[in-house]
mmCIF file of C-alpha atoms in Angstrom:
data_model
loop_
_atom_site.group_PDB
_atom_site.id
_atom_site.type_symbol
_atom_site.label_atom_id
_atom_site.label_comp_id
_atom_site.label_asym_id
_atom_site.label_seq_id
_atom_site.Cartn_x
_atom_site.Cartn_y
_atom_site.Cartn_z
ATOM 1 C CA UNK A 1 18.952 -11.812 -14.174
ATOM 2 C CA UNK A 2 16.063 -10.641 -16.305
ATOM 3 C CA UNK A 3 13.660 -12.889 -14.363
ATOM 4 C CA UNK A 4 15.008 -11.584 -11.094
ATOM 5 C CA UNK A 5 14.613 -7.925 -12.339
ATOM 6 C CA UNK A 6 11.054 -8.734 -13.321
ATOM 7 C CA UNK A 7 10.409 -10.316 -9.977
ATOM 8 C CA UNK A 8 11.924 -7.255 -8.291
ATOM 9 C CA UNK A 9 9.442 -5.103 -10.333
ATOM 10 C CA UNK A 10 6.469 -7.167 -9.157
ATOM 11 C CA UNK A 11 7.775 -7.301 -5.572
ATOM 12 C CA UNK A 12 8.091 -3.497 -5.556
ATOM 13 C CA UNK A 13 4.524 -3.196 -6.931
ATOM 14 C CA UNK A 14 3.211 -5.562 -4.320
ATOM 15 C CA UNK A 15 5.194 -3.918 -1.505
ATOM 16 C CA UNK A 16 3.641 -0.556 -2.255
ATOM 17 C CA UNK A 17 0.120 -2.151 -2.292
ATOM 18 C CA UNK A 18 0.625 -4.226 0.853
ATOM 19 C CA UNK A 19 2.107 -1.268 2.802
ATOM 20 C CA UNK A 20 -0.891 0.800 1.727
ATOM 21 C CA UNK A 21 -3.257 -1.891 3.027
ATOM 22 C CA UNK A 22 -1.313 -2.291 6.304
ATOM 23 C CA UNK A 23 -1.567 1.566 6.776
ATOM 24 C CA UNK A 24 -5.298 1.635 5.989
ATOM 25 C CA UNK A 25 -5.799 -1.223 8.508
ATOM 26 C CA UNK A 26 -4.059 0.767 11.188
ATOM 27 C CA UNK A 27 -0.991 -1.519 11.321
ATOM 28 C CA UNK A 28 1.299 1.404 10.590
ATOM 29 C CA UNK A 29 -0.322 4.050 12.680
ATOM 30 C CA UNK A 30 2.174 6.868 12.167
ATOM 31 C CA UNK A 31 1.787 8.918 8.950
ATOM 32 C CA UNK A 32 5.365 10.152 9.035
ATOM 33 C CA UNK A 33 6.626 6.520 9.128
ATOM 34 C CA UNK A 34 4.313 5.566 6.268
ATOM 35 C CA UNK A 35 5.593 8.471 4.247
ATOM 36 C CA UNK A 36 9.265 7.561 5.004
ATOM 37 C CA UNK A 37 8.597 3.992 3.831
ATOM 38 C CA UNK A 38 6.816 5.259 0.718
ATOM 39 C CA UNK A 39 9.620 7.465 -0.153
ATOM 40 C CA UNK A 40 12.139 4.600 0.040
ATOM 41 C CA UNK A 41 9.883 2.283 -1.905
ATOM 42 C CA UNK A 42 9.708 5.132 -4.501
ATOM 43 C CA UNK A 43 13.549 5.217 -4.695
ATOM 44 C CA UNK A 44 13.664 1.424 -5.020
ATOM 45 C CA UNK A 45 11.144 1.586 -7.781
ATOM 46 C CA UNK A 46 13.080 4.349 -9.573
ATOM 47 C CA UNK A 47 16.390 2.715 -9.290
ATOM 48 C CA UNK A 48 15.013 -0.726 -10.019
ATOM 49 C CA UNK A 49 13.519 0.712 -13.219
ATOM 50 C CA UNK A 50 16.863 2.280 -14.172
ATOM 51 C CA UNK A 51 18.586 -1.044 -13.462
ATOM 52 C CA UNK A 52 16.068 -2.813 -15.688
ATOM 53 C CA UNK A 53 16.563 -0.258 -18.410
ATOM 54 C CA UNK A 54 20.280 -1.029 -18.206
ATOM 55 C CA UNK A 55 19.523 -4.750 -18.614
ATOM 56 C CA UNK A 56 17.291 -3.873 -21.598
ATOM 57 C CA UNK A 57 20.244 -1.980 -23.264
ATOM 58 C CA UNK A 58 22.564 -4.891 -22.421
ATOM 59 C CA UNK A 59 20.091 -7.394 -23.769
ATOM 60 C CA UNK A 60 20.184 -5.545 -27.086
ATOM 61 C CA UNK A 61 23.903 -5.219 -27.042
ATOM 62 C CA UNK A 62 24.663 -8.808 -26.026
ATOM 63 C CA UNK A 63 21.870 -10.922 -27.440
ATOM 64 C CA UNK A 64 23.945 -14.124 -26.764
ATOM 65 C CA UNK A 65 23.622 -13.357 -23.046
ATOM 66 C CA UNK A 66 27.062 -12.898 -21.640
ATOM 67 C CA UNK A 67 28.010 -9.571 -19.952
ATOM 68 C CA UNK A 68 31.649 -8.474 -20.126
ATOM 69 C CA UNK A 69 33.366 -7.764 -16.791
ATOM 70 C CA UNK A 70 33.048 -3.939 -16.968
ATOM 71 C CA UNK A 71 29.225 -4.107 -17.429
ATOM 72 C CA UNK A 72 28.903 -6.651 -14.650
ATOM 73 C CA UNK A 73 30.752 -4.226 -12.308
ATOM 74 C CA UNK A 74 28.330 -1.406 -13.257
ATOM 75 C CA UNK A 75 25.338 -3.719 -12.491
ATOM 76 C CA UNK A 76 26.805 -4.767 -9.245
ATOM 77 C CA UNK A 77 27.424 -1.268 -8.118
ATOM 78 C CA UNK A 78 23.791 -0.177 -8.831
ATOM 79 C CA UNK A 79 22.621 -3.257 -6.981
ATOM 80 C CA UNK A 80 24.399 -2.399 -3.676
ATOM 81 C CA UNK A 81 22.337 0.848 -3.478
ATOM 82 C CA UNK A 82 19.115 -1.115 -3.771
ATOM 83 C CA UNK A 83 20.295 -3.445 -1.147
ATOM 84 C CA UNK A 84 20.923 -0.595 1.266
ATOM 85 C CA UNK A 85 17.466 0.876 0.664
ATOM 86 C CA UNK A 86 15.805 -2.456 1.261
ATOM 87 C CA UNK A 87 17.614 -2.826 4.601
ATOM 88 C CA UNK A 88 16.394 0.605 5.673
ATOM 89 C CA UNK A 89 12.814 -0.210 4.904
ATOM 90 C CA UNK A 90 12.954 -3.460 6.806
ATOM 91 C CA UNK A 91 14.305 -1.434 9.789
ATOM 92 C CA UNK A 92 11.389 0.995 9.399
ATOM 93 C CA UNK A 93 8.762 -1.732 9.349
ATOM 94 C CA UNK A 94 10.258 -3.703 12.232
ATOM 95 C CA UNK A 95 8.449 -1.803 15.008
ATOM 96 C CA UNK A 96 5.101 -2.655 13.491
ATOM 97 C CA UNK A 97 5.836 -6.283 12.699
ATOM 98 C CA UNK A 98 5.187 -5.552 8.999
ATOM 99 C CA UNK A 99 8.564 -6.435 7.540
ATOM 100 C CA UNK A 100 7.122 -9.415 5.844
ATOM 101 C CA UNK A 101 5.534 -6.974 3.439
ATOM 102 C CA UNK A 102 8.865 -6.507 1.712
ATOM 103 C CA UNK A 103 10.682 -9.772 2.399
ATOM 104 C CA UNK A 104 10.291 -11.060 -1.197
ATOM 105 C CA UNK A 105 12.404 -7.961 -2.313
ATOM 106 C CA UNK A 106 15.286 -9.485 -0.247
ATOM 107 C CA UNK A 107 15.034 -12.862 -2.078
ATOM 108 C CA UNK A 108 15.176 -11.362 -5.550
ATOM 109 C CA UNK A 109 17.861 -8.837 -4.679
ATOM 110 C CA UNK A 110 19.951 -11.818 -3.376
ATOM 111 C CA UNK A 111 19.320 -13.719 -6.545
ATOM 112 C CA UNK A 112 20.565 -10.860 -8.660
ATOM 113 C CA UNK A 113 23.634 -10.411 -6.414
ATOM 114 C CA UNK A 114 24.530 -14.042 -6.784
ATOM 115 C CA UNK A 115 24.284 -13.804 -10.608
ATOM 116 C CA UNK A 116 26.583 -10.750 -10.830
ATOM 117 C CA UNK A 117 29.167 -12.292 -8.421
ATOM 118 C CA UNK A 118 29.810 -15.291 -10.670
ATOM 119 C CA UNK B 1 6.317 -11.165 2.011
ATOM 120 C CA UNK B 2 6.406 -14.962 1.499
ATOM 121 C CA UNK B 3 3.094 -15.341 -0.355
ATOM 122 C CA UNK B 4 2.853 -19.024 0.219
ATOM 123 C CA UNK B 5 3.350 -18.655 4.026
ATOM 124 C CA UNK B 6 0.855 -15.905 4.074
ATOM 125 C CA UNK B 7 -1.858 -17.721 2.092
ATOM 126 C CA UNK B 8 -1.240 -20.783 4.171
ATOM 127 C CA UNK B 9 -1.570 -18.977 7.445
ATOM 128 C CA UNK B 10 -4.522 -16.737 6.451
ATOM 129 C CA UNK B 11 -6.660 -19.571 5.147
ATOM 130 C CA UNK B 12 -6.529 -21.099 8.573
ATOM 131 C CA UNK B 13 -7.377 -18.022 10.531
ATOM 132 C CA UNK B 14 -9.627 -16.082 8.116
ATOM 133 C CA UNK B 15 -12.847 -17.443 9.590
ATOM 134 C CA UNK B 16 -11.705 -16.210 12.996
ATOM 135 C CA UNK B 17 -10.475 -12.811 11.831
ATOM 136 C CA UNK B 18 -13.822 -11.571 10.795
ATOM 137 C CA UNK B 19 -15.204 -12.073 14.283
ATOM 138 C CA UNK B 20 -12.497 -10.273 16.258
ATOM 139 C CA UNK B 21 -14.342 -7.765 18.286
ATOM 140 C CA UNK B 22 -13.846 -4.211 17.206
ATOM 141 C CA UNK B 23 -11.292 -4.958 14.472
ATOM 142 C CA UNK B 24 -13.217 -5.692 11.278
ATOM 143 C CA UNK B 25 -10.444 -3.958 9.366
ATOM 144 C CA UNK B 26 -8.089 -6.802 10.146
ATOM 145 C CA UNK B 27 -10.443 -9.262 8.353
ATOM 146 C CA UNK B 28 -10.545 -6.896 5.460
ATOM 147 C CA UNK B 29 -6.757 -6.640 5.361
ATOM 148 C CA UNK B 30 -6.469 -10.401 5.403
ATOM 149 C CA UNK B 31 -8.964 -10.708 2.507
ATOM 150 C CA UNK B 32 -7.043 -8.162 0.478
ATOM 151 C CA UNK B 33 -3.773 -9.877 1.136
ATOM 152 C CA UNK B 34 -5.205 -13.220 0.095
ATOM 153 C CA UNK B 35 -6.526 -11.700 -3.066
ATOM 154 C CA UNK B 36 -3.147 -10.256 -3.855
ATOM 155 C CA UNK B 37 -1.457 -13.484 -3.117
ATOM 156 C CA UNK B 38 -3.748 -15.535 -5.357
ATOM 157 C CA UNK B 39 -3.241 -13.091 -8.248
ATOM 158 C CA UNK B 40 0.466 -13.199 -7.799
ATOM 159 C CA UNK B 41 0.546 -17.026 -7.784
ATOM 160 C CA UNK B 42 -1.482 -16.979 -10.998
ATOM 161 C CA UNK B 43 0.995 -14.522 -12.565
ATOM 162 C CA UNK B 44 4.034 -16.601 -11.581
ATOM 163 C CA UNK B 45 2.436 -19.698 -13.188
ATOM 164 C CA UNK B 46 1.920 -17.876 -16.522
ATOM 165 C CA UNK B 47 5.526 -16.693 -16.902
ATOM 166 C CA UNK B 48 7.246 -19.814 -18.307
ATOM 167 C CA UNK B 49 8.614 -20.056 -21.822
ATOM 168 C CA UNK B 50 9.126 -16.302 -22.366
ATOM 169 C CA UNK B 51 12.252 -14.754 -23.920
ATOM 170 C CA UNK B 52 14.626 -12.509 -21.924
ATOM 171 C CA UNK B 53 13.476 -9.531 -24.033
ATOM 172 C CA UNK B 54 9.801 -10.284 -23.171
ATOM 173 C CA UNK B 55 10.566 -10.645 -19.514
ATOM 174 C CA UNK B 56 12.477 -7.308 -19.399
ATOM 175 C CA UNK B 57 9.528 -5.607 -21.209
ATOM 176 C CA UNK B 58 7.202 -6.977 -18.645
ATOM 177 C CA UNK B 59 9.438 -5.617 -15.906
ATOM 178 C CA UNK B 60 9.365 -2.253 -17.531
ATOM 179 C CA UNK B 61 5.663 -2.163 -17.599
ATOM 180 C CA UNK B 62 5.462 -3.331 -14.002
ATOM 181 C CA UNK B 63 7.906 -0.736 -12.742
ATOM 182 C CA UNK B 64 5.510 1.906 -14.344
ATOM 183 C CA UNK B 65 2.676 0.318 -12.342
ATOM 184 C CA UNK B 66 4.771 0.338 -9.200
ATOM 185 C CA UNK B 67 5.396 4.045 -9.701
ATOM 186 C CA UNK B 68 1.609 4.699 -9.711
ATOM 187 C CA UNK B 69 1.090 2.465 -6.718
ATOM 188 C CA UNK B 70 3.800 4.424 -4.995
ATOM 189 C CA UNK B 71 2.134 7.748 -5.866
ATOM 190 C CA UNK B 72 -1.117 6.389 -4.382
ATOM 191 C CA UNK B 73 0.752 5.215 -1.302
ATOM 192 C CA UNK B 74 2.401 8.659 -0.850
ATOM 193 C CA UNK B 75 -1.044 10.315 -1.113
ATOM 194 C CA UNK B 76 -2.517 8.145 1.625
ATOM 195 C CA UNK B 77 -3.302 10.262 4.696
ATOM 196 C CA UNK B 78 -2.719 13.613 2.820
ATOM 197 C CA UNK B 79 -6.146 13.600 1.141
ATOM 198 C CA UNK B 80 -7.650 17.169 1.020
#
């Protein structure tokens, strides 16, 4: 899960940069849409960071690596919100054919979800 | 973004992109995406053998970078 959280961080960084380049290249012509996507990416970044901080606390608390059920549930609940935001961003990017800019976010969110469902 | 797909596709069309009439910015976009993709591939190769604690610390630093990138993205189009 740590690796997936790290990949999520890098995907979020890349998504911000790629959306910026798409906008500068005129592939997202509407400023309001760009701002809406930027806001959602900002929320994903903030919540992803909080999720990662939770993992850091749990890492210190459970160095042997096994999360008890109550902590897994907490992680799972935070994850569903990230998943919802990601789906909204994809919907925003769909009209411009730029949804690939964030597709790696989906892969790593899915990876984390599989881990916490076990 | 599937970086491998993008790199593969862009390498084939990049020579053509630069000559698309009236759209030099598309070639520039492609070049920037390629550069990002190559750096990302190098980063992924260098992440083996790290502890969970190290990985989480890397994530923390990267989320801070993502915050800066997001601030830049939000500022685009609103320059004074």
